[in-house]
XYZ file of C-alpha atoms in Angstrom:
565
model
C -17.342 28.430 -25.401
C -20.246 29.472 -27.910
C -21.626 26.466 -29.606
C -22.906 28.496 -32.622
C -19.823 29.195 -33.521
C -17.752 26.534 -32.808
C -15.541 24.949 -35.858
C -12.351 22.854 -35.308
C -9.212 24.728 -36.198
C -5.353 24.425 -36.282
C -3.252 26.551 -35.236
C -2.372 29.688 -37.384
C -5.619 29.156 -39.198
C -8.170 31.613 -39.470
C -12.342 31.498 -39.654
C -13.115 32.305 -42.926
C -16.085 30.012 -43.322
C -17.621 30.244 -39.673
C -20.929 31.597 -40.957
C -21.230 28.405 -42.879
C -20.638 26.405 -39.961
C -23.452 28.193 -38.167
C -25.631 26.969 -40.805
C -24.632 23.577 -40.896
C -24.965 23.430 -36.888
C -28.458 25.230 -36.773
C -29.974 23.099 -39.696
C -28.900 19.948 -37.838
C -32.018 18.029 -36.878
C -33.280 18.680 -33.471
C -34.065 15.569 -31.287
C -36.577 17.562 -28.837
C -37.233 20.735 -30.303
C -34.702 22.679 -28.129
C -31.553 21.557 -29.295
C -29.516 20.001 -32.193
C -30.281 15.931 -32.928
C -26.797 13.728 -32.069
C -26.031 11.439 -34.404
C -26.335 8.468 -32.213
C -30.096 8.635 -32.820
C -31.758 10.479 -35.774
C -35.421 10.436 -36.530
C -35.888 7.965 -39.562
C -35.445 9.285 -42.826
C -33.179 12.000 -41.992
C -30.143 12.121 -43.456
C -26.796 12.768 -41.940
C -25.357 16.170 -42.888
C -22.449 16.699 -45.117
C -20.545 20.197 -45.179
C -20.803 22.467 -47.971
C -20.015 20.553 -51.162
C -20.338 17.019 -49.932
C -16.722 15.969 -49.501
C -15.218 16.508 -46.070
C -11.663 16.412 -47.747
C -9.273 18.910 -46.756
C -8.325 20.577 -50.005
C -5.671 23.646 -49.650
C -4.808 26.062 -46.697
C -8.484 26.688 -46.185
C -9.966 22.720 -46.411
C -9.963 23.206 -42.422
C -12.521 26.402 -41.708
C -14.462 23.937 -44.465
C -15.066 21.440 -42.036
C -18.379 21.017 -39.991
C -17.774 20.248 -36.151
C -19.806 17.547 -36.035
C -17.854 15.608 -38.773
C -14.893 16.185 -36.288
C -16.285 15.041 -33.515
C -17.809 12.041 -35.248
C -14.868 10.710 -36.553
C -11.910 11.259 -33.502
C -11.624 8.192 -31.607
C -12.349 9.479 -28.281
C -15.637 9.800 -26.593
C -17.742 13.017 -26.563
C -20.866 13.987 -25.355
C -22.845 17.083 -24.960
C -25.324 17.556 -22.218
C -27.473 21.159 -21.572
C -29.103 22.500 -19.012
C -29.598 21.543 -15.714
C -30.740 18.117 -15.731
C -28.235 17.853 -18.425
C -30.273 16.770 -20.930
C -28.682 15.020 -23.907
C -28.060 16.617 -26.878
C -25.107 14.739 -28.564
C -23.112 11.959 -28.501
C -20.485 10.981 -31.058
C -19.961 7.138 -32.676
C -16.714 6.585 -30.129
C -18.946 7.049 -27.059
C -21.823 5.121 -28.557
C -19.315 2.483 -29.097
C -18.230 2.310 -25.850
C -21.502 2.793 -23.866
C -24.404 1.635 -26.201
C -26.766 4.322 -28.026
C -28.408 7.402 -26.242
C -31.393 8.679 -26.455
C -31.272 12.229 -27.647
C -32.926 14.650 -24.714
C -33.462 12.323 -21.883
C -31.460 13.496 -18.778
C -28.362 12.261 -17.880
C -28.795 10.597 -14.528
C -31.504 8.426 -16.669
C -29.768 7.625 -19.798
C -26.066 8.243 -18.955
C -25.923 5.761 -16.348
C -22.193 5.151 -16.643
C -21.507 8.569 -15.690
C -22.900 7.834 -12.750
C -21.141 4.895 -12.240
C -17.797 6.996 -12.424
C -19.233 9.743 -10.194
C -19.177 12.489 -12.529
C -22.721 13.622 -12.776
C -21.843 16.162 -9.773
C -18.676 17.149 -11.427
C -21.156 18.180 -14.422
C -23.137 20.316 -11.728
C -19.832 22.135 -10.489
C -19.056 22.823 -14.221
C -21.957 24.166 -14.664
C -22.278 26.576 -11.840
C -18.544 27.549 -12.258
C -18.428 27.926 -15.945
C -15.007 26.209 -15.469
C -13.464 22.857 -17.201
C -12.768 19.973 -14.555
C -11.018 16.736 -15.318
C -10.770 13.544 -13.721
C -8.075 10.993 -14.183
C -8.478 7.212 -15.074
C -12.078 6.561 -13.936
C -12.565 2.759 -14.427
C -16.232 1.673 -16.341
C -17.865 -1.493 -16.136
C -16.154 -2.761 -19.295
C -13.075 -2.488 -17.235
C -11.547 0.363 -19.763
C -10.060 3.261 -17.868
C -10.606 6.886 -19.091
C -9.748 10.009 -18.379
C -12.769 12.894 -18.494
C -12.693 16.217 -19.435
C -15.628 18.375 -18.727
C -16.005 21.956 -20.428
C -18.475 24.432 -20.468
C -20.359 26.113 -23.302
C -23.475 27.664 -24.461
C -25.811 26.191 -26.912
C -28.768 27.968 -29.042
C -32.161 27.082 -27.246
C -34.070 29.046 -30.045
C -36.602 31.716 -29.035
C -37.529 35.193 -30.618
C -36.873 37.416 -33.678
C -35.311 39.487 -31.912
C -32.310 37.073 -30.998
C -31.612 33.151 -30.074
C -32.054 32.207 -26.313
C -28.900 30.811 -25.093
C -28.723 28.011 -22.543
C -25.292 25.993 -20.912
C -24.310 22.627 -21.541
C -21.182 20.698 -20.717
C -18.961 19.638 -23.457
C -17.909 15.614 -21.947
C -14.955 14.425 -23.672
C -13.368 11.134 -22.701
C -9.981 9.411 -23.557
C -8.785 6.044 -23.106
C -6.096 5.611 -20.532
C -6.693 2.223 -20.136
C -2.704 0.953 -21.205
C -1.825 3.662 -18.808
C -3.713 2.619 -16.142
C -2.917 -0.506 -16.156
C 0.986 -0.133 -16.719
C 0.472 1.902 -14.054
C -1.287 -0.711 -11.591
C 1.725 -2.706 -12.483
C 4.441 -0.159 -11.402
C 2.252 -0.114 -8.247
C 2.012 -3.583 -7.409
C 6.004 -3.720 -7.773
C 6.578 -1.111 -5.774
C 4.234 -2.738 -3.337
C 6.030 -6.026 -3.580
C 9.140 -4.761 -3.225
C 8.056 -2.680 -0.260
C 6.727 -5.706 1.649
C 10.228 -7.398 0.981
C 12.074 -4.376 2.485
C 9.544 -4.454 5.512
C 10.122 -8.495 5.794
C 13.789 -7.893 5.595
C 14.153 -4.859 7.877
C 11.763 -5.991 10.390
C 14.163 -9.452 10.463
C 17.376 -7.987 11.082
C 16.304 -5.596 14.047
C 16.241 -7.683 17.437
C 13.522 -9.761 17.980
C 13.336 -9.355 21.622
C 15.310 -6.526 23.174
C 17.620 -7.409 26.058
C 17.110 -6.355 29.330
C 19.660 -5.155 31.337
C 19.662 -5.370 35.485
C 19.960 -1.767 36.174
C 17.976 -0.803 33.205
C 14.517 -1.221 31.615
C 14.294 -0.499 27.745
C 11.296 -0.785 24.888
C 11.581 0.038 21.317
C 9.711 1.204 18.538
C 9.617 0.332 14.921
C 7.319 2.131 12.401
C 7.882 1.661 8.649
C 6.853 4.550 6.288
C 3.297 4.333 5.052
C 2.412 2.970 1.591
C 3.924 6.003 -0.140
C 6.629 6.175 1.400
C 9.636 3.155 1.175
C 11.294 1.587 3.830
C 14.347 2.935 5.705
C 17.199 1.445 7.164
C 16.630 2.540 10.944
C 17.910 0.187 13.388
C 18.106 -0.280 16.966
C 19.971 -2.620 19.082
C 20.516 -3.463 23.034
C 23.507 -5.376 24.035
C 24.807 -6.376 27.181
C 28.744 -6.022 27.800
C 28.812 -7.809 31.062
C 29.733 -6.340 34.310
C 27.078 -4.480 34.677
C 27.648 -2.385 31.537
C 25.137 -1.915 28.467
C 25.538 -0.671 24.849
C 22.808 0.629 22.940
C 22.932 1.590 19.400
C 20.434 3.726 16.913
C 21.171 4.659 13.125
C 19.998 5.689 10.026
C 21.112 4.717 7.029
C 20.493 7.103 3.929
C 18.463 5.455 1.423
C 15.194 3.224 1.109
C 14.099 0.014 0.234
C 15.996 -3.233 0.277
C 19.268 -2.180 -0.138
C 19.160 0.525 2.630
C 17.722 -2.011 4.776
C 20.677 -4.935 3.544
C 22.961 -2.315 4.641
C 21.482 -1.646 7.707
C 21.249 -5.328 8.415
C 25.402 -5.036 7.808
C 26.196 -2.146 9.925
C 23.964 -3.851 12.910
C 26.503 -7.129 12.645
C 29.385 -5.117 12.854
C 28.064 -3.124 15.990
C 27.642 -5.814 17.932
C 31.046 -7.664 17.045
C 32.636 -4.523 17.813
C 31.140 -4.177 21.077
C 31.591 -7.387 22.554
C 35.476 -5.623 22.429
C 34.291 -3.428 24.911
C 36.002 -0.804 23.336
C 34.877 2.904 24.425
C 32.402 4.659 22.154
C 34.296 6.541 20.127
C 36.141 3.777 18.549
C 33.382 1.746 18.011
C 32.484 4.174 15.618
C 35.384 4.678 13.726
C 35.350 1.005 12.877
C 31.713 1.328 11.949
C 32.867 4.321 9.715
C 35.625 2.292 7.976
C 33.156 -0.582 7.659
C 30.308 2.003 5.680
C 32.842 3.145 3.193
C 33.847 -0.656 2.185
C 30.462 -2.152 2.388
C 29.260 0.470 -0.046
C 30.598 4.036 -0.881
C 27.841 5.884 -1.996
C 25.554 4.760 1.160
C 26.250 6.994 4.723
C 24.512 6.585 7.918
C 23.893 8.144 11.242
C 24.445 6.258 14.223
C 24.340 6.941 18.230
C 26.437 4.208 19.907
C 26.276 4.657 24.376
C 27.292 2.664 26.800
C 25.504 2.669 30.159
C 27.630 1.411 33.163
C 25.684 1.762 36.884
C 28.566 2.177 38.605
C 29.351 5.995 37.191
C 25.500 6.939 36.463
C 26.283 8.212 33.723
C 25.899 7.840 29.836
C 29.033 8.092 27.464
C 28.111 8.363 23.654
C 29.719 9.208 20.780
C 27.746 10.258 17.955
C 28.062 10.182 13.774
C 26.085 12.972 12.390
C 23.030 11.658 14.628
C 20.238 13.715 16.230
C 21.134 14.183 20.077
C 20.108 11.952 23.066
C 17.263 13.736 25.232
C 17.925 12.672 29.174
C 14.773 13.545 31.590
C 16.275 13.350 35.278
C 14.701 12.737 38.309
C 13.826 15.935 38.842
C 11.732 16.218 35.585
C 14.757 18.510 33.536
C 15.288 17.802 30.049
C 18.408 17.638 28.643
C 20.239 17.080 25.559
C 23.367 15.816 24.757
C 24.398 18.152 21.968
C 28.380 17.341 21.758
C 30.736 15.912 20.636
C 29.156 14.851 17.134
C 31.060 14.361 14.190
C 29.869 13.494 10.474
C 27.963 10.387 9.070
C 29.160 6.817 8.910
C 30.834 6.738 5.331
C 32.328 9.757 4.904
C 35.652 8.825 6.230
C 38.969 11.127 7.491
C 37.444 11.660 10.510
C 38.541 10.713 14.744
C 35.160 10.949 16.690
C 35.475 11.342 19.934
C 33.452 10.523 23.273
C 30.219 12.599 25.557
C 28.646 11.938 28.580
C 25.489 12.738 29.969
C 24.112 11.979 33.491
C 21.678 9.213 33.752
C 21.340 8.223 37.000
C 18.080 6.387 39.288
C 14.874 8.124 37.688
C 16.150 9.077 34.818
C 14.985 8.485 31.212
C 16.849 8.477 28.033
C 15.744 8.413 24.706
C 17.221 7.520 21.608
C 15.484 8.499 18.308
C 16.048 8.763 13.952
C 14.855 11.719 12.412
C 11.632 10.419 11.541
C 10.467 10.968 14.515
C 11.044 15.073 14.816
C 11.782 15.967 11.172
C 8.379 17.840 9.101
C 8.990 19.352 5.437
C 7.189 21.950 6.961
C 9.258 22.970 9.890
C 12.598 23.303 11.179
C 14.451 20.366 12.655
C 15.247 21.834 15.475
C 11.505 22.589 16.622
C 10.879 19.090 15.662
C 13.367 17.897 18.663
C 11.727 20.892 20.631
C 8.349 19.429 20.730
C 9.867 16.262 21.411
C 11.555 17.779 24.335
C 7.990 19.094 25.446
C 6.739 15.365 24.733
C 9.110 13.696 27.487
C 8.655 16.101 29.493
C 4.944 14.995 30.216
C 5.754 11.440 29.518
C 5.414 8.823 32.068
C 5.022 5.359 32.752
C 6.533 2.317 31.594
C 9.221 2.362 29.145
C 6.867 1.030 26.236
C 4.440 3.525 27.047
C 6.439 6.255 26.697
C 7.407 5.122 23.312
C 3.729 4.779 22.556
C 2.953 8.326 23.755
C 6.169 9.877 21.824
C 4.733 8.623 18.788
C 1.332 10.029 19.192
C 2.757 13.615 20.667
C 4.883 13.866 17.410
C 1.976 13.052 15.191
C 3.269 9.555 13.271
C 0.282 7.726 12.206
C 0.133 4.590 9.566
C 0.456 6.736 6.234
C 3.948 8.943 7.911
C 6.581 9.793 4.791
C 9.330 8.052 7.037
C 10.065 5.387 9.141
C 10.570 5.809 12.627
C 12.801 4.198 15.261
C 12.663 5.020 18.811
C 14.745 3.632 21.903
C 13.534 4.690 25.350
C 15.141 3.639 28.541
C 14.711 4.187 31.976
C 17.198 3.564 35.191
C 14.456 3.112 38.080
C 14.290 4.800 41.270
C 14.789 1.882 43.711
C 13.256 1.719 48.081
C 12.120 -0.093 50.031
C 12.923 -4.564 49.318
C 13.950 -3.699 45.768
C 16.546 -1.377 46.941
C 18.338 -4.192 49.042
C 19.279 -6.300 45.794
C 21.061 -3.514 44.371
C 24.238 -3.432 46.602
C 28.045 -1.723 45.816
C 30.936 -1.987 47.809
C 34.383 -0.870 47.179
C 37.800 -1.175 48.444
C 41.179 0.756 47.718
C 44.467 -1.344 47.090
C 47.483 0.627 47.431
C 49.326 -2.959 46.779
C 52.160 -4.740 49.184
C 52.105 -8.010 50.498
C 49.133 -6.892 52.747
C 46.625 -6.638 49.943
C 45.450 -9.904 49.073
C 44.339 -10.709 53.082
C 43.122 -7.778 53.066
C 40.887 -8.544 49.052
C 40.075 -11.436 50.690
C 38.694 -10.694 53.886
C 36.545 -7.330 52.516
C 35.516 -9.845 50.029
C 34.289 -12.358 52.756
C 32.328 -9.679 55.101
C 30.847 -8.140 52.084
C 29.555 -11.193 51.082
C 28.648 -12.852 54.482
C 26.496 -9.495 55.128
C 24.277 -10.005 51.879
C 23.597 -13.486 53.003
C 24.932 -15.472 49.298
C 24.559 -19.093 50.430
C 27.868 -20.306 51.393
C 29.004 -22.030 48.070
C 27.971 -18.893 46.450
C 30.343 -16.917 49.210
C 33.232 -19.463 48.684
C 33.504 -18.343 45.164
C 33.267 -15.167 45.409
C 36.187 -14.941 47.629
C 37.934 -17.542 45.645
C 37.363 -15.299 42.340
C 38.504 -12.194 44.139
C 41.109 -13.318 45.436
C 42.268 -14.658 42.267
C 41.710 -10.963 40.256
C 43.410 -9.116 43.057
C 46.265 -11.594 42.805
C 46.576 -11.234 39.427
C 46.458 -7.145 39.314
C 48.621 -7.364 42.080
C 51.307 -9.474 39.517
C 50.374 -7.906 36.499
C 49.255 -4.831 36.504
C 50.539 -1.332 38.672
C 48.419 0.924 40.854
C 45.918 2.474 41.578
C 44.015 -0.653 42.454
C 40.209 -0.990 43.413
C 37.979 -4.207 44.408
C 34.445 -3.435 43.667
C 31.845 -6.164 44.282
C 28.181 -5.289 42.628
C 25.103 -7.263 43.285
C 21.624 -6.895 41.590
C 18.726 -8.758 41.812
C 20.102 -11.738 39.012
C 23.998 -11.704 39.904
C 26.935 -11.071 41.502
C 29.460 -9.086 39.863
C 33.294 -8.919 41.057
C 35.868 -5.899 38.986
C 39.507 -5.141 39.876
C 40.906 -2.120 38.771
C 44.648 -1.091 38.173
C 46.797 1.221 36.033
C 48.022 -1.093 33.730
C 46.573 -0.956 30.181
C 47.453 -4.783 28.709
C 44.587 -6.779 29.040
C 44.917 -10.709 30.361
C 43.687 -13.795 28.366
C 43.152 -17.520 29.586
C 46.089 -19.575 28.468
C 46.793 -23.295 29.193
C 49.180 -23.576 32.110
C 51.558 -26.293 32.256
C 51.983 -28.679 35.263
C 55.214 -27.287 35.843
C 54.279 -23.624 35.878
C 53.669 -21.435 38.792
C 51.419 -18.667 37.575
C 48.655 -18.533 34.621
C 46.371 -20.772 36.505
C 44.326 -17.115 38.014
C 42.182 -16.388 35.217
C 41.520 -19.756 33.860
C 40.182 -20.198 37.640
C 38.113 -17.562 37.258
C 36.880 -18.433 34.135
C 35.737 -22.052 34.937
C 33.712 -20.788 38.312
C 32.282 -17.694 37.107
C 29.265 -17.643 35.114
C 31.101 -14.916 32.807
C 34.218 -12.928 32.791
C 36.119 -10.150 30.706
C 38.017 -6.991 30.901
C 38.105 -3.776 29.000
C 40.917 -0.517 29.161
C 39.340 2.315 30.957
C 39.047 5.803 29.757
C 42.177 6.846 32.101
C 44.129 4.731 31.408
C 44.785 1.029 32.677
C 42.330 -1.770 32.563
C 39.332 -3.564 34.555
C 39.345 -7.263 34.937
C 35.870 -8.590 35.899
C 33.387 -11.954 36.228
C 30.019 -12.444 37.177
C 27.633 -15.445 38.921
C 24.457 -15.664 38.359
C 22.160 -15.872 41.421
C 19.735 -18.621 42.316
C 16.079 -17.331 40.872
């Protein structure tokens, strides 16, 4: 931009007049001899020039090319200053900015008598313009007066004088400033709002996952939380860890689409339902078509992903079923990764859909983890590489469940400011020798029925029990409540029949078996009845008891006693 011939136009307009404008720019007074006087500070007695005429009216298609620069830039509200050379000396400064910042001396350098500018850090952004001969702008700068502005800086060229044969040119940076300051601060606003509200989604997410996980016998488990960073709103990623009794375990992750508090209300909803629907101990698969049923009435336009397994000892094995969720990565003892890929059928909420149940080995030394897709999915990558590295990540991850979740988070690159939250589940079913070994204890027998299965219930029951040396009350009841099962299978229910007693290091666990698929319930038995006494037996000795339809078909009856600590 050339300075000696600069004149404010609109567009479509032409320069007819531009050699007057030269004029009135070159006969401006100079404030140090090199170039032209501002108008914050002229020498006494000089008058302020007027353009050709002395009206600054705009009088017909041509009243604009009439009009001196300097009357523009005097009279538009925002701030402009003109600085030259390298020190950027001052050579202008127009009544807005001497409003706003006090008079300027004309020709003292900047970092002296434009403090402000370096207040706002822009007295290096003037050095870059300079060298680059290219505008910069920065974006609501806050002065000391506590008005925001936004600044502009352009290059151009001003006359420095010199010889006949031809004016020395010199650069200078044009500064022009506007006031943001309504912006800024409606935009402060939006952000303490959105901050606000974010805290309430973190409050009410963080309150609706479980507090303290459960921990299962045969199992250990941690869990990790990690809300989006301050860009980014909260999630509705859950986890949960509940304990079916005999033995068995649940775990649950999901995802619900959406941020903020209403993702995380629904979240909060869906967690509920999970764990009503598993205290039915009802196999994977339908747990989740509940849970899908359950989306589309709590609210239609939300859908989730969710992982629902269930973890029973006795098989060593993992059966999921999965909505639309990323799959479960298994590390065996061995050090093999692998990853449950089917059966997976669409998101919670979609509806018109039977899922079905998977399985997956998990058996002593093995680790399982459970994960939402903030964990593995990058704008900049596939998905699928994202679970690859996390594959690579178990792979060298060991130690305690916890730690592994701290090291999975660190190998995947989640820090504090991550676009999405995170929830991970890691558990681990230990390698046992040695002492610990000889709390975990199975033992099994095969009823073909008859009149000689009960003795024979009872006295497996009563070795088995003698040989891992329960005190003797404890024995008594264990035989009394096995005795009482096997009875009633042997009443109720048809063949196959099994007796498996299960001890770990907090409690006894006694399950009979049979082919029969109706499931029995405590009912009041009259003083005149002869049967429906069993299970309320049962009931009042054991610490807990239940029963559940297994995947073949027929059912397993089962109660537990809790061992002396």
């Amino acid at each position: 931009m050339n300075f000696t011939r600069w004149s404010a136009r609109l567009p479509g307009t032409q320069r007819r007049a531009a050699a007057r404008t030269e004029q009135a720019v070159s006969t401006a007074p100079r404030g140090d001899g090199s170039v032209p006087a501002a108008r914050a500070e002229r020498p006494a007695g000089v008058a302020e020039p007027l353009p050709p005429g002395g009206d600054v009216g705009l009088t017909g298609p041509d009243g604009v090319d009439e009009l001196p620069v300097r009357e523009v830039l005097d009279r538009i509200p925002a701030l402009v200053a003109l600085v030259h050379g390298t020190d950027h000396r001052i050579a202008y400064v127009n009544d807005a900015y001497a409003a706003a910042f006090g008079p300027r001396p004309i020709g003292e350098p900047a970092r002296v008598a434009l403090p402000e500018l370096t207040e706002l850090g822009l007295l290096s952004l003037l050095d870059q313009v300079l060298r680059s001969s290219r505008p910069r702008t920065v974006k609501s700068r806050k002065a000391a007066s506590g008005r925001s502005y936004t600044f502009t800086c352009t290059p151009v060229t001003l006359p420095l004088g010199g010889s006949a044969a031809g004016p020395e040119e010199g650069g200078g940076v044009l500064v022009f400033a506007a006031d943001v300051t309504d912006h800024a601060e409606a935009a402060e606003r939006l952000r303490t709002s959105e901050r606000a509200q974010r805290e309430t989604a973190v409050t009410l997410q963080k309150s609706l996952l479980p507090q303290e996980l459960e921990q299962p016998d045969d199992l250990r488990i941690a869990a990790t939380y990690q809300p989006g960073g301050t860009e980014a709103a909260v999630g509705g990623d859950w986890y949960d860890v509940i304990t079916l009794g005999g033995g068995r375990t649940a775990l649950v992750i999901g995802d619900v689409m959406g941020r903020g508090v209403r993702a995380a209300a629904v979240m909060g909803q869906l967690r509920t339902a999970v764990r009503a629907y598993a205290r039915l101990d009802l196999p994977p698969h339908e747990v989740l078509q509940l849970l899908d049923g359950l989306a589309t009435e709590i609210d239609p336009s939300q859908i989730a992903t969710c992982v629902y397994a269930v973890h029973d000892p006795n098989e060593g094995s993992l059966v999921y079923a999965s909505a639309g969720h990323l799959p479960i990565l298994v590390r065996d003892e061995h050090g093999t990764i692998h990853r449950a890929e089917e059966p997976t059928g669409p998101p919670l909420g979609t509806g018109g859909w039977l899922h079905t149940s998977g399985s997956v080995p998990l058996g002593p030394g093995s680790t399982a983890v459970l994960y939402t897709d903030g964990l593995v999915e990058r704008r900049s990558e596939d998905i699928d590489e994202g679970v690859a590295s996390l594959e690579r990540a178990l792979a060298g991850a060991t130690g305690t469940p916890q730690v592994v979740c701290d090291r999975l988070i660190r190998a995947l690159g989640v820090t504090a400011d991550h676009d999405d939250d995170v929830a991970v589940l890691v558990l681990q079913h230990p390698a046992r020798a040695g002492g610990d070994a000889e709390l975990f204890r199975n033992a099994a027998l095969e009823l073909l029925g008859g009149v000689e299965a009960a003795p024979r219930a009872r006295a497996f029951a009563t070795g088995v029990l003698a040989s891992w040396r329960f005190s003797p009350e404890l024995h008594d009841l264990g035989v009394l409540a096995a005795s009482e099962l096997v009875a009633n299978s042997l009443q109720h229910g048809t063949p196959p029949m099994r007796l498996r007693l299960r001890r770990t290091d907090r409690r006894l666990i006694i399950e009979v078996t049979d082919g029969d698929d109706h499931l029995p319930r405590r009912r009041r038995a009259e003083p005149a009845d002869e049967a429906g006494r069993g299970i309320a037996i049962v009931a009042t000795i054991a610490s807990n008891w239940g029963s559940r339809r297994t995947p073949g078909g027929g059912k397993a009856v089962w109660c537990e006693f809790a061992l002396p600590t």
